[in-house]
CSV table of C-alpha atoms in Angstrom, one decimal:
chain,number,residue,atom,x,y,z
A,1,MET,CA,-127.0,32.1,-36.7
A,2,ASP,CA,-127.9,32.4,-33.0
A,3,ALA,CA,-127.0,30.0,-30.2
A,4,ALA,CA,-129.9,27.7,-30.8
A,5,GLU,CA,-129.1,27.4,-34.5
A,6,ALA,CA,-125.5,26.8,-33.7
A,7,ARG,CA,-126.5,23.9,-31.4
A,8,ARG,CA,-128.7,22.4,-34.1
A,9,PHE,CA,-125.9,22.7,-36.7
A,10,ILE,CA,-123.6,20.8,-34.4
A,11,GLU,CA,-126.2,18.2,-33.6
A,12,ALA,CA,-126.9,17.8,-37.4
A,13,ALA,CA,-123.2,17.3,-38.2
A,14,ASP,CA,-122.9,14.8,-35.4
A,15,ALA,CA,-126.0,12.9,-36.6
A,16,ARG,CA,-124.7,12.5,-40.1
A,17,ALA,CA,-121.3,11.4,-39.0
A,18,GLU,CA,-120.4,7.8,-38.8
A,19,HIS,CA,-119.5,6.9,-35.2
A,20,ALA,CA,-116.8,4.5,-34.2
A,21,VAL,CA,-115.3,3.5,-30.8
A,22,THR,CA,-111.9,1.9,-30.6
A,23,GLY,CA,-110.0,0.5,-27.7
A,24,SER,CA,-111.3,-1.4,-24.6
A,25,GLU,CA,-113.0,-0.3,-21.4
A,26,GLY,CA,-111.0,2.6,-19.8
A,27,GLY,CA,-109.1,3.3,-23.0
A,28,ARG,CA,-111.9,3.9,-25.5
A,29,VAL,CA,-111.5,6.5,-28.2
A,30,VAL,CA,-114.6,7.9,-29.9
A,31,TRP,CA,-114.3,8.9,-33.6
A,32,ARG,CA,-116.5,10.7,-36.1
A,33,LEU,CA,-116.0,9.8,-39.7
A,34,PHE,CA,-117.1,11.8,-42.8
A,35,GLY,CA,-116.6,11.5,-46.5
A,36,ALA,CA,-114.8,9.1,-48.8
A,37,GLY,CA,-111.3,8.9,-50.2
A,38,PRO,CA,-107.8,8.5,-48.7
A,39,PRO,CA,-107.9,8.6,-44.9
A,40,LEU,CA,-107.1,12.0,-43.2
A,41,VAL,CA,-106.9,12.1,-39.4
A,42,LEU,CA,-107.7,15.5,-37.9
A,43,LEU,CA,-106.5,16.0,-34.3
A,44,HIS,CA,-108.0,18.8,-32.2
A,45,GLY,CA,-106.3,21.0,-29.7
A,46,GLY,CA,-106.0,20.8,-25.9
A,47,PHE,CA,-109.2,21.5,-24.0
A,48,GLY,CA,-111.0,20.6,-27.2
A,49,SER,CA,-112.8,17.9,-29.2
A,50,TRP,CA,-113.5,16.9,-32.8
A,51,LEU,CA,-115.5,20.1,-33.0
A,52,HIS,CA,-112.4,22.2,-33.5
A,53,TRP,CA,-112.3,20.8,-37.0
A,54,LEU,CA,-116.1,21.1,-37.7
A,55,PRO,CA,-115.6,24.3,-39.8
A,56,MET,CA,-113.4,22.3,-42.2
A,57,VAL,CA,-115.5,19.2,-42.6
A,58,GLU,CA,-117.6,20.3,-45.6
A,59,ARG,CA,-114.4,21.6,-47.4
A,60,LEU,CA,-112.5,18.3,-47.0
A,61,GLU,CA,-115.0,15.4,-46.9
A,62,GLY,CA,-115.4,15.4,-50.7
A,63,ARG,CA,-111.7,14.6,-51.1
A,64,PHE,CA,-110.8,12.6,-48.0
A,65,ARG,CA,-112.2,10.0,-45.6
A,66,LEU,CA,-112.1,12.2,-42.5
A,67,LEU,CA,-111.4,10.5,-39.2
A,68,LEU,CA,-111.9,12.9,-36.3
A,69,PRO,CA,-111.3,11.5,-32.9
A,70,ASP,CA,-111.9,13.0,-29.5
A,71,MET,CA,-108.4,12.5,-28.3
A,72,PRO,CA,-107.9,10.3,-25.3
A,73,GLY,CA,-108.9,12.2,-22.1
A,74,LEU,CA,-110.9,14.7,-24.0
A,75,GLY,CA,-114.4,15.0,-25.4
A,76,ASP,CA,-116.4,11.8,-25.4
A,77,SER,CA,-113.3,9.5,-25.1
A,78,ASP,CA,-112.3,7.8,-21.9
A,79,PRO,CA,-110.2,9.7,-19.4
A,80,VAL,CA,-106.5,9.3,-19.1
A,81,PRO,CA,-104.4,9.2,-15.9
A,82,PRO,CA,-103.0,12.5,-14.6
A,83,ASP,CA,-99.4,11.4,-15.6
A,84,ALA,CA,-100.4,10.7,-19.2
A,85,THR,CA,-98.2,12.0,-22.0
A,86,PRO,CA,-98.7,12.8,-25.7
A,87,ALA,CA,-97.0,9.4,-26.4
A,88,LEU,CA,-99.8,7.6,-24.6
A,89,LEU,CA,-102.5,9.5,-26.6
A,90,ALA,CA,-100.7,8.6,-29.8
A,91,ASP,CA,-100.5,4.9,-28.8
A,92,ARG,CA,-104.3,4.8,-28.4
A,93,LEU,CA,-104.9,6.7,-31.6
A,94,ALA,CA,-102.5,4.4,-33.5
A,95,ALA,CA,-104.3,1.3,-32.2
A,96,GLY,CA,-107.6,2.8,-33.3
A,97,LEU,CA,-106.3,3.5,-36.8
A,98,ALA,CA,-105.2,-0.1,-37.1
A,99,GLU,CA,-108.9,-0.9,-36.9
A,100,LEU,CA,-110.3,2.0,-38.9
A,101,ALA,CA,-107.6,2.4,-41.6
A,102,PRO,CA,-105.4,-0.7,-41.5
A,103,ALA,CA,-102.1,-1.0,-43.3
A,104,PRO,CA,-101.1,-0.6,-46.0
A,105,ALA,CA,-103.6,2.2,-46.5
A,106,PRO,CA,-101.7,5.5,-46.7
A,107,ILE,CA,-102.9,7.9,-43.9
A,108,HIS,CA,-102.6,11.7,-43.9
A,109,VAL,CA,-102.5,13.5,-40.5
A,110,ALA,CA,-103.2,17.1,-39.5
A,111,GLY,CA,-103.0,18.3,-35.9
A,112,PHE,CA,-104.1,21.6,-34.4
A,113,SER,CA,-102.2,23.2,-31.4
A,114,PHE,CA,-101.6,20.4,-28.8
A,115,GLY,CA,-102.9,18.0,-31.4
A,116,GLY,CA,-100.0,19.0,-33.6
A,117,LEU,CA,-97.6,17.5,-31.0
A,118,VAL,CA,-99.7,14.4,-30.7
A,119,ALA,CA,-99.8,14.2,-34.5
A,120,VAL,CA,-95.9,14.1,-34.7
A,121,HIS,CA,-96.0,11.2,-32.1
A,122,LEU,CA,-98.6,9.5,-34.2
A,123,ALA,CA,-96.6,10.0,-37.4
A,124,ARG,CA,-93.7,8.1,-35.8
A,125,ARG,CA,-96.1,5.2,-35.1
A,126,LEU,CA,-97.5,5.2,-38.6
A,127,ASP,CA,-94.1,5.1,-40.1
A,128,ALA,CA,-94.3,4.1,-43.7
A,129,GLN,CA,-98.1,4.3,-43.7
A,130,LEU,CA,-97.9,8.1,-43.2
A,131,ALA,CA,-98.7,9.9,-46.4
A,132,GLY,CA,-98.3,13.5,-45.1
A,133,LEU,CA,-98.3,15.5,-41.9
A,134,VAL,CA,-99.6,19.1,-41.4
A,135,LEU,CA,-99.1,21.1,-38.1
A,136,VAL,CA,-101.7,23.8,-37.7
A,137,ALA,CA,-100.4,26.2,-35.1
A,138,GLY,CA,-98.8,23.1,-33.8
A,139,GLY,CA,-97.6,22.6,-30.2
A,140,GLY,CA,-94.2,21.3,-29.2
A,141,LEU,CA,-92.3,23.7,-31.4
A,142,GLY,CA,-91.2,26.3,-28.8
A,143,GLU,CA,-92.1,27.5,-25.4
A,144,GLU,CA,-92.3,31.3,-26.0
A,145,ARG,CA,-95.8,32.7,-26.2
A,146,ASP,CA,-97.7,35.9,-25.3
A,147,ALA,CA,-99.4,36.5,-22.0
A,148,VAL,CA,-103.2,36.2,-22.4
A,149,ASP,CA,-106.0,37.3,-20.2
A,150,LEU,CA,-108.1,34.1,-20.1
A,151,ARG,CA,-111.2,33.8,-17.9
A,152,SER,CA,-112.5,30.8,-16.1
A,153,ARG,CA,-115.9,29.4,-15.5
A,154,ARG,CA,-117.2,29.6,-11.9
A,155,PRO,CA,-119.7,27.4,-10.1
A,156,GLY,CA,-123.2,28.8,-10.3
A,157,MET,CA,-122.7,30.7,-13.6
A,158,SER,CA,-125.6,30.8,-15.9
A,159,GLU,CA,-125.5,29.5,-19.5
A,160,GLY,CA,-125.3,33.1,-20.7
A,161,GLU,CA,-122.4,33.9,-18.4
A,162,MET,CA,-120.5,30.8,-19.5
A,163,ARG,CA,-121.0,31.7,-23.1
A,164,SER,CA,-119.7,35.2,-22.4
A,165,VAL,CA,-116.5,33.6,-20.9
A,166,ALA,CA,-116.2,31.5,-24.0
A,167,ALA,CA,-116.6,34.5,-26.3
A,168,HIS,CA,-114.0,36.5,-24.3
A,169,ASN,CA,-111.4,33.7,-24.4
A,170,LEU,CA,-112.0,33.2,-28.2
A,171,LYS,CA,-111.3,36.9,-28.8
A,172,VAL,CA,-108.1,37.1,-26.7
A,173,PHE,CA,-106.6,33.7,-27.5
A,174,MET,CA,-108.2,31.8,-30.4
A,175,ILE,CA,-109.5,34.3,-33.1
A,176,ALA,CA,-108.0,37.6,-34.2
A,177,ASP,CA,-110.9,38.7,-36.4
A,178,PRO,CA,-113.9,39.6,-34.1
A,179,ALA,CA,-116.3,38.9,-37.0
A,180,ARG,CA,-115.3,35.3,-36.8
A,181,VAL,CA,-116.3,35.0,-33.2
A,182,ASP,CA,-119.7,34.0,-34.2
A,183,ALA,CA,-122.4,31.9,-32.6
A,184,LEU,CA,-121.0,28.6,-33.9
A,185,ALA,CA,-117.5,29.4,-32.6
A,186,VAL,CA,-118.9,30.4,-29.2
A,187,GLU,CA,-121.0,27.2,-29.1
A,188,ILE,CA,-118.0,25.0,-30.0
A,189,GLN,CA,-115.9,26.7,-27.3
A,190,HIS,CA,-118.7,26.3,-24.8
A,191,CYS,CA,-119.1,22.6,-25.6
A,192,ASN,CA,-115.4,22.0,-25.5
A,193,THR,CA,-114.7,23.6,-22.1
A,194,ARG,CA,-117.6,21.9,-20.2
A,195,ARG,CA,-115.3,19.0,-19.3
A,196,ARG,CA,-111.9,19.9,-17.7
A,197,PRO,CA,-109.4,17.3,-18.7
A,198,GLU,CA,-106.9,15.7,-16.3
A,199,LEU,CA,-104.1,16.1,-18.9
A,200,ASN,CA,-102.4,19.5,-18.8
A,201,SER,CA,-101.8,19.9,-22.5
A,202,ARG,CA,-100.2,23.3,-22.2
A,203,VAL,CA,-97.1,21.9,-20.4
A,204,PHE,CA,-96.4,19.7,-23.3
A,205,SER,CA,-97.2,22.3,-26.0
A,206,ARG,CA,-94.6,24.6,-24.4
A,207,THR,CA,-91.7,22.3,-25.3
A,208,ARG,CA,-89.6,21.7,-28.4
A,209,ASP,CA,-90.3,18.0,-28.3
A,210,ALA,CA,-91.9,17.9,-31.8
A,211,LEU,CA,-88.8,19.3,-33.5
A,212,GLY,CA,-86.6,16.3,-32.7
A,213,MET,CA,-89.2,13.8,-33.9
A,214,LEU,CA,-89.8,15.7,-37.2
A,215,LYS,CA,-86.3,14.8,-38.3
A,216,ALA,CA,-87.4,11.2,-38.7
A,217,VAL,CA,-90.6,12.0,-40.8
A,218,LYS,CA,-90.1,10.8,-44.4
A,219,ALA,CA,-93.6,11.9,-45.7
A,220,PRO,CA,-94.4,15.5,-46.9
A,221,VAL,CA,-94.6,17.9,-43.9
A,222,GLY,CA,-96.4,21.3,-43.7
A,223,ALA,CA,-96.7,23.8,-40.9
A,224,VAL,CA,-98.9,26.9,-40.8
A,225,TRP,CA,-99.5,29.7,-38.3
A,226,GLY,CA,-101.4,32.9,-38.0
A,227,THR,CA,-99.4,36.1,-37.6
A,228,ARG,CA,-101.6,37.1,-34.7
A,229,ASP,CA,-101.5,33.8,-32.9
A,230,PRO,CA,-100.6,34.5,-29.2
A,231,THR,CA,-99.0,31.0,-28.8
A,232,VAL,CA,-96.4,32.2,-31.3
A,233,GLY,CA,-96.3,36.0,-30.8
A,234,GLU,CA,-93.2,37.6,-32.2
A,235,HIS,CA,-91.4,34.2,-32.5
A,236,LEU,CA,-93.2,33.2,-35.7
A,237,ALA,CA,-90.2,33.5,-38.0
A,238,GLU,CA,-88.1,31.5,-35.5
A,239,ARG,CA,-90.7,28.7,-35.4
A,240,ARG,CA,-90.7,28.5,-39.2
A,241,ARG,CA,-86.9,28.3,-39.3
A,242,ALA,CA,-86.9,25.6,-36.6
A,243,VAL,CA,-89.4,23.5,-38.6
A,244,GLU,CA,-87.5,24.0,-41.8
A,245,ALA,CA,-84.2,23.0,-40.1
A,246,ALA,CA,-85.7,19.9,-38.5
A,247,CYS,CA,-87.5,18.8,-41.7
A,248,PRO,CA,-85.8,20.1,-44.8
A,249,GLY,CA,-88.3,20.5,-47.6
A,250,ALA,CA,-91.2,21.3,-45.3
A,251,LEU,CA,-93.8,23.6,-46.6
A,252,THR,CA,-94.4,26.5,-44.1
A,253,ALA,CA,-96.8,29.4,-44.3
A,254,ALA,CA,-98.0,32.4,-42.2
A,255,LEU,CA,-101.5,33.8,-42.6
A,256,PRO,CA,-101.5,37.6,-42.1
A,257,GLY,CA,-103.9,38.8,-39.5
A,258,CYS,CA,-105.0,35.3,-38.4
A,259,GLY,CA,-105.1,34.0,-34.9
A,260,HIS,CA,-104.7,30.6,-33.4
A,261,TRP,CA,-107.9,28.7,-34.5
A,262,ILE,CA,-107.1,28.8,-38.2
A,263,MET,CA,-109.9,26.3,-39.1
A,264,GLN,CA,-112.5,28.7,-37.8
A,265,GLU,CA,-110.9,31.9,-39.0
A,266,ARG,CA,-109.4,31.0,-42.4
A,267,PRO,CA,-110.9,27.7,-43.6
A,268,VAL,CA,-110.4,28.4,-47.3
A,269,GLU,CA,-106.7,29.2,-47.0
A,270,LEU,CA,-106.2,26.3,-44.7
A,271,ALA,CA,-107.8,23.8,-47.1
A,272,ALA,CA,-105.5,25.1,-49.8
A,273,PHE,CA,-102.5,24.6,-47.6
A,274,LEU,CA,-103.5,21.1,-46.8
A,275,MET,CA,-103.9,20.3,-50.4
A,276,ARG,CA,-100.5,21.9,-51.2
A,277,THR,CA,-98.8,19.6,-48.7
A,278,PHE,CA,-100.7,16.4,-49.3
A,279,GLU,CA,-101.1,16.8,-53.1
A,280,PRO,CA,-98.2,19.0,-54.4
A,281,GLY,CA,-99.1,21.0,-57.5
A,282,THR,CA,-102.9,20.9,-56.8
A,283,PHE,CA,-102.9,24.7,-56.3
A,284,GLY,CA,-99.7,25.7,-58.1
A,285,PRO,CA,-96.5,26.7,-56.5
A,286,ALA,CA,-96.4,28.5,-53.2
A,287,THR,CA,-94.7,31.9,-53.1
A,288,GLY,CA,-93.0,33.9,-50.4
A,289,GLY,CA,-90.6,32.9,-47.7
A,290,LYS,CA,-88.4,29.8,-48.0
A,291,HIS,CA,-91.3,27.4,-48.8
A,292,GLY,CA,-94.5,29.3,-48.8
A,293,GLY,CA,-96.2,32.5,-47.8
A,294,GLN,CA,-99.9,33.0,-47.5
A,295,PRO,CA,-101.8,30.1,-49.1
A,296,GLY,CA,-104.0,31.0,-52.0
A,297,PRO,CA,-107.7,30.1,-52.2
């Protein structure tokens, strides 16, 4: 697949999705919906869009009704004020879900990176409607992370130069396996970083705010990381223990050799982990660690 084919793939996925817009002028949230079954909300990362989850759609849409928003302030959704917080994003998402998956329908939620922190806020708002929560390299679980040599776009760059920046940043921050930095991954990164959001998600991701809120979650909880994720670095074991202490019974796992963007790098194993959390027993018992090691296919 080259860049043109990657663009066509994204356009085709967008065309076959159902589109919904919730909220009013100035606070609208744009959603893509796929598949049928119990609702599963998939929240993307900071500086991202619904496209972060695109590599997983075909693996999950046969089992769930997928609801993929562009989170407030990101993607095609309306901007948020500079002082916006994850709580504001969760408020707008919860209001949208009241339209798209009204109570008492049970709702599963998975959040990636900064979206993991927003997912925990959303879980509190869903309360008894929450059927399960999975944090994928979730933010808000600790401030420690590796230093990363990220590059920025500059005015006047060509499309090729901007894609080179996207590929570099994927390799040093998002994806550990160079073979997974393919044309589709680069195109998604290129699309996601065209619009610079007002919200500085990294400030919120480098907190421990999610840990306190996890204590109140009654539904099944899972948390998964890659062992080569620079947002975790050498503190992976500490993060797992923190989640397990905040939420006894949580299913946690580490994917050896995987980076930050698990959906792109290890979609089969991530799908298995989601199923283990949401539908215990689907893939048999997890092994290794306190609750789970590497998810099986």
